[in-house]
């Protein structure tokens, strides 16, 4: 973990020296990792059981609206 933190801080310092401004500074790496995690999570398939439950819910909602 300490090595990763050093790498992140070293990368941010190098970008500042090169004049490439990053609005998030050292937090930009965290942002990139969160975006990567989110993209992977969104692209995962919905488990079959969860899809079945959603289907059942959709079928019961129109019946409840008629009442």
mmCIF file of N, CA and C in Angstrom:
data_model
loop_
_atom_site.group_PDB
_atom_site.id
_atom_site.type_symbol
_atom_site.label_atom_id
_atom_site.label_comp_id
_atom_site.label_asym_id
_atom_site.label_seq_id
_atom_site.Cartn_x
_atom_site.Cartn_y
_atom_site.Cartn_z
ATOM 1 N N UNK A 1 0.831 -1.195 0.000
ATOM 2 C CA UNK A 1 0.000 0.000 0.000
ATOM 3 C C UNK A 1 0.870 1.252 0.000
ATOM 4 N N UNK A 2 1.951 1.221 0.783
ATOM 5 C CA UNK A 2 2.833 2.382 0.842
ATOM 6 C C UNK A 2 3.486 2.637 -0.505
ATOM 7 N N UNK A 3 3.868 1.559 -1.215
ATOM 8 C CA UNK A 3 4.480 1.726 -2.530
ATOM 9 C C UNK A 3 3.499 2.356 -3.506
ATOM 10 N N UNK A 4 2.233 1.945 -3.438
ATOM 11 C CA UNK A 4 1.218 2.496 -4.325
ATOM 12 C C UNK A 4 1.023 3.988 -4.055
ATOM 13 N N UNK A 5 1.013 4.367 -2.794
ATOM 14 C CA UNK A 5 0.869 5.776 -2.440
ATOM 15 C C UNK A 5 2.046 6.580 -2.947
ATOM 16 N N UNK A 6 3.252 6.040 -2.804
ATOM 17 C CA UNK A 6 4.441 6.732 -3.309
ATOM 18 C C UNK A 6 4.361 6.907 -4.821
ATOM 19 N N UNK A 7 3.914 5.861 -5.523
ATOM 20 C CA UNK A 7 3.787 5.942 -6.980
ATOM 21 C C UNK A 7 2.774 7.007 -7.385
ATOM 22 N N UNK A 8 1.662 7.056 -6.687
ATOM 23 C CA UNK A 8 0.622 8.039 -6.997
ATOM 24 C C UNK A 8 1.158 9.452 -6.787
ATOM 25 N N UNK A 9 1.808 9.675 -5.663
ATOM 26 C CA UNK A 9 2.343 11.001 -5.363
ATOM 27 C C UNK A 9 3.462 11.372 -6.322
ATOM 28 N N UNK A 10 4.311 10.424 -6.677
ATOM 29 C CA UNK A 10 5.393 10.703 -7.618
ATOM 30 C C UNK A 10 4.831 11.047 -8.985
ATOM 31 N N UNK A 11 3.792 10.349 -9.397
ATOM 32 C CA UNK A 11 3.169 10.641 -10.689
ATOM 33 C C UNK A 11 2.542 12.018 -10.714
ATOM 34 N N UNK A 12 1.896 12.403 -9.634
ATOM 35 C CA UNK A 12 1.271 13.727 -9.563
ATOM 36 C C UNK A 12 2.325 14.817 -9.580
ATOM 37 N N UNK A 13 3.435 14.602 -8.874
ATOM 38 C CA UNK A 13 4.510 15.604 -8.854
ATOM 39 C C UNK A 13 5.125 15.741 -10.238
ATOM 40 N N UNK A 14 5.278 14.630 -10.937
ATOM 41 C CA UNK A 14 5.832 14.676 -12.287
ATOM 42 C C UNK A 14 4.929 15.419 -13.250
ATOM 43 N N UNK A 15 3.630 15.258 -13.123
ATOM 44 C CA UNK A 15 2.698 15.974 -13.999
ATOM 45 C C UNK A 15 2.743 17.475 -13.729
ATOM 46 N N UNK A 16 2.902 17.857 -12.470
ATOM 47 C CA UNK A 16 2.979 19.286 -12.156
ATOM 48 C C UNK A 16 4.249 19.901 -12.740
ATOM 49 N N UNK A 17 5.355 19.171 -12.669
ATOM 50 C CA UNK A 17 6.611 19.693 -13.216
ATOM 51 C C UNK A 17 6.534 19.836 -14.728
ATOM 52 N N UNK A 18 5.816 18.932 -15.381
ATOM 53 C CA UNK A 18 5.706 18.964 -16.833
ATOM 54 C C UNK A 18 4.700 20.007 -17.308
ATOM 55 N N UNK A 19 4.031 20.657 -16.398
ATOM 56 C CA UNK A 19 3.071 21.691 -16.760
ATOM 57 C C UNK A 19 1.709 21.144 -17.154
ATOM 58 N N UNK A 20 1.531 19.856 -17.046
ATOM 59 C CA UNK A 20 0.241 19.271 -17.354
ATOM 60 C C UNK A 20 -0.585 19.340 -16.081
ATOM 61 N N UNK A 21 -1.484 20.292 -16.030
ATOM 62 C CA UNK A 21 -2.282 20.475 -14.822
ATOM 63 C C UNK A 21 -3.402 19.465 -14.741
ATOM 64 N N UNK A 22 -3.553 18.874 -13.618
ATOM 65 C CA UNK A 22 -4.650 17.952 -13.373
ATOM 66 C C UNK A 22 -5.506 18.576 -12.285
ATOM 67 N N UNK A 23 -6.762 18.887 -12.587
ATOM 68 C CA UNK A 23 -7.575 19.616 -11.610
ATOM 69 C C UNK A 23 -7.748 18.875 -10.280
ATOM 70 N N UNK A 24 -7.648 17.548 -10.302
ATOM 71 C CA UNK A 24 -7.820 16.804 -9.060
ATOM 72 C C UNK A 24 -6.508 16.571 -8.328
ATOM 73 N N UNK A 25 -5.390 16.873 -8.965
ATOM 74 C CA UNK A 25 -4.094 16.683 -8.324
ATOM 75 C C UNK A 25 -3.873 15.236 -7.958
ATOM 76 N N UNK A 26 -3.407 14.974 -6.741
ATOM 77 C CA UNK A 26 -3.130 13.591 -6.352
ATOM 78 C C UNK A 26 -4.375 12.720 -6.292
ATOM 79 N N UNK A 27 -5.542 13.316 -6.244
ATOM 80 C CA UNK A 27 -6.782 12.542 -6.203
ATOM 81 C C UNK A 27 -7.200 12.012 -7.573
ATOM 82 N N UNK A 28 -6.534 12.453 -8.630
ATOM 83 C CA UNK A 28 -6.929 12.018 -9.964
ATOM 84 C C UNK A 28 -6.757 10.514 -10.139
ATOM 85 N N UNK A 29 -5.730 9.946 -9.528
ATOM 86 C CA UNK A 29 -5.533 8.499 -9.605
ATOM 87 C C UNK A 29 -6.688 7.772 -8.930
ATOM 88 N N UNK A 30 -7.138 8.292 -7.811
ATOM 89 C CA UNK A 30 -8.286 7.702 -7.117
ATOM 90 C C UNK A 30 -9.519 7.772 -8.012
ATOM 91 N N UNK A 31 -9.701 8.909 -8.662
ATOM 92 C CA UNK A 31 -10.831 9.078 -9.572
ATOM 93 C C UNK A 31 -10.784 8.098 -10.730
ATOM 94 N N UNK A 32 -9.592 7.910 -11.289
ATOM 95 C CA UNK A 32 -9.455 6.958 -12.395
ATOM 96 C C UNK A 32 -9.766 5.536 -11.932
ATOM 97 N N UNK A 33 -9.295 5.164 -10.758
ATOM 98 C CA UNK A 33 -9.558 3.818 -10.239
ATOM 99 C C UNK A 33 -11.048 3.622 -9.962
ATOM 100 N N UNK A 34 -11.702 4.651 -9.401
ATOM 101 C CA UNK A 34 -13.141 4.556 -9.138
ATOM 102 C C UNK A 34 -13.930 4.423 -10.436
ATOM 103 N N UNK A 35 -13.537 5.189 -11.458
ATOM 104 C CA UNK A 35 -14.208 5.105 -12.749
ATOM 105 C C UNK A 35 -14.011 3.726 -13.364
ATOM 106 N N UNK A 36 -12.801 3.196 -13.273
ATOM 107 C CA UNK A 36 -12.527 1.859 -13.780
ATOM 108 C C UNK A 36 -13.396 0.828 -13.066
ATOM 109 N N UNK A 37 -13.477 0.919 -11.746
ATOM 110 C CA UNK A 37 -14.298 -0.007 -10.969
ATOM 111 C C UNK A 37 -15.774 0.120 -11.361
ATOM 112 N N UNK A 38 -16.254 1.345 -11.497
ATOM 113 C CA UNK A 38 -17.650 1.578 -11.860
ATOM 114 C C UNK A 38 -17.948 0.997 -13.244
ATOM 115 N N UNK A 39 -17.057 1.240 -14.207
ATOM 116 C CA UNK A 39 -17.266 0.724 -15.557
ATOM 117 C C UNK A 39 -17.329 -0.803 -15.568
ATOM 118 N N UNK A 40 -16.469 -1.448 -14.779
ATOM 119 C CA UNK A 40 -16.497 -2.905 -14.686
ATOM 120 C C UNK A 40 -17.792 -3.386 -14.038
ATOM 121 N N UNK A 41 -18.228 -2.687 -13.017
ATOM 122 C CA UNK A 41 -19.442 -3.066 -12.302
ATOM 123 C C UNK A 41 -20.675 -2.936 -13.198
ATOM 124 N N UNK A 42 -20.735 -1.863 -13.955
ATOM 125 C CA UNK A 42 -21.885 -1.623 -14.830
ATOM 126 C C UNK A 42 -21.930 -2.648 -15.957
ATOM 127 N N UNK A 43 -20.775 -3.091 -16.424
ATOM 128 C CA UNK A 43 -20.748 -4.028 -17.540
ATOM 129 C C UNK A 43 -21.027 -5.469 -17.112
ATOM 130 N N UNK A 44 -21.051 -5.744 -15.806
ATOM 131 C CA UNK A 44 -21.355 -7.098 -15.327
ATOM 132 C C UNK A 44 -22.803 -7.449 -15.634
ATOM 133 N N UNK A 45 -23.032 -8.729 -15.850
ATOM 134 C CA UNK A 45 -24.389 -9.203 -16.098
ATOM 135 C C UNK A 45 -25.189 -9.203 -14.797
ATOM 136 N N UNK A 46 -26.485 -9.030 -14.946
ATOM 137 C CA UNK A 46 -27.377 -9.092 -13.794
ATOM 138 C C UNK A 46 -27.576 -10.570 -13.459
ATOM 139 N N UNK A 47 -27.429 -10.950 -12.194
ATOM 140 C CA UNK A 47 -27.650 -12.359 -11.826
ATOM 141 C C UNK A 47 -29.057 -12.808 -12.204
ATOM 142 N N UNK A 48 -29.178 -14.080 -12.604
ATOM 143 C CA UNK A 48 -30.466 -14.623 -13.051
ATOM 144 C C UNK A 48 -31.562 -14.457 -12.009
ATOM 145 N N UNK A 49 -31.239 -14.742 -10.767
ATOM 146 C CA UNK A 49 -32.256 -14.653 -9.708
ATOM 147 C C UNK A 49 -32.770 -13.215 -9.570
ATOM 148 N N UNK A 50 -31.881 -12.256 -9.659
ATOM 149 C CA UNK A 50 -32.286 -10.858 -9.550
ATOM 150 C C UNK A 50 -33.160 -10.466 -10.746
ATOM 151 N N UNK A 51 -32.798 -10.932 -11.946
ATOM 152 C CA UNK A 51 -33.593 -10.641 -13.139
ATOM 153 C C UNK A 51 -34.990 -11.247 -13.012
ATOM 154 N N UNK A 52 -35.082 -12.449 -12.427
ATOM 155 C CA UNK A 52 -36.383 -13.080 -12.216
ATOM 156 C C UNK A 52 -37.242 -12.270 -11.247
ATOM 157 N N UNK A 53 -36.623 -11.786 -10.184
ATOM 158 C CA UNK A 53 -37.359 -10.979 -9.210
ATOM 159 C C UNK A 53 -37.867 -9.681 -9.837
ATOM 160 N N UNK A 54 -37.038 -9.057 -10.662
ATOM 161 C CA UNK A 54 -37.470 -7.836 -11.350
ATOM 162 C C UNK A 54 -38.638 -8.123 -12.286
ATOM 163 N N UNK A 55 -38.581 -9.253 -12.969
ATOM 164 C CA UNK A 55 -39.658 -9.630 -13.875
ATOM 165 C C UNK A 55 -40.963 -9.844 -13.105
ATOM 166 N N UNK A 56 -40.869 -10.510 -11.970
ATOM 167 C CA UNK A 56 -42.061 -10.728 -11.142
ATOM 168 C C UNK A 56 -42.640 -9.407 -10.651
ATOM 169 N N UNK A 57 -41.766 -8.506 -10.277
ATOM 170 C CA UNK A 57 -42.211 -7.194 -9.807
ATOM 171 C C UNK A 57 -42.927 -6.430 -10.919
ATOM 172 N N UNK A 58 -42.380 -6.480 -12.119
ATOM 173 C CA UNK A 58 -43.003 -5.785 -13.251
ATOM 174 C C UNK A 58 -44.371 -6.364 -13.570
ATOM 175 N N UNK A 59 -44.525 -7.672 -13.378
ATOM 176 C CA UNK A 59 -45.823 -8.314 -13.654
ATOM 177 C C UNK A 59 -46.858 -7.957 -12.615
ATOM 178 N N UNK A 60 -46.452 -7.763 -11.379
ATOM 179 C CA UNK A 60 -47.420 -7.455 -10.325
ATOM 180 C C UNK A 60 -47.783 -5.978 -10.274
ATOM 181 N N UNK A 61 -46.926 -5.110 -10.768
ATOM 182 C CA UNK A 61 -47.216 -3.675 -10.704
ATOM 183 C C UNK A 61 -48.451 -3.293 -11.526
ATOM 184 N N UNK A 62 -48.619 -3.768 -12.778
ATOM 185 C CA UNK A 62 -49.832 -3.399 -13.511
ATOM 186 C C UNK A 62 -51.111 -3.877 -12.819
ATOM 187 N N UNK A 63 -51.060 -5.036 -12.174
ATOM 188 C CA UNK A 63 -52.229 -5.544 -11.462
ATOM 189 C C UNK A 63 -52.583 -4.647 -10.280
ATOM 190 N N UNK A 64 -51.586 -4.095 -9.617
ATOM 191 C CA UNK A 64 -51.838 -3.233 -8.486
ATOM 192 C C UNK A 64 -52.396 -1.885 -8.933
ATOM 193 N N UNK A 65 -52.012 -1.415 -10.095
ATOM 194 C CA UNK A 65 -52.485 -0.113 -10.599
ATOM 195 C C UNK A 65 -53.972 -0.166 -10.956
ATOM 196 N N UNK A 66 -54.457 -1.331 -11.358
ATOM 197 C CA UNK A 66 -55.863 -1.477 -11.719
ATOM 198 C C UNK A 66 -56.782 -1.424 -10.492
ATOM 199 N N UNK A 67 -56.244 -1.806 -9.357
ATOM 200 C CA UNK A 67 -57.065 -1.846 -8.130
ATOM 201 C C UNK A 67 -57.425 -0.490 -7.628
#
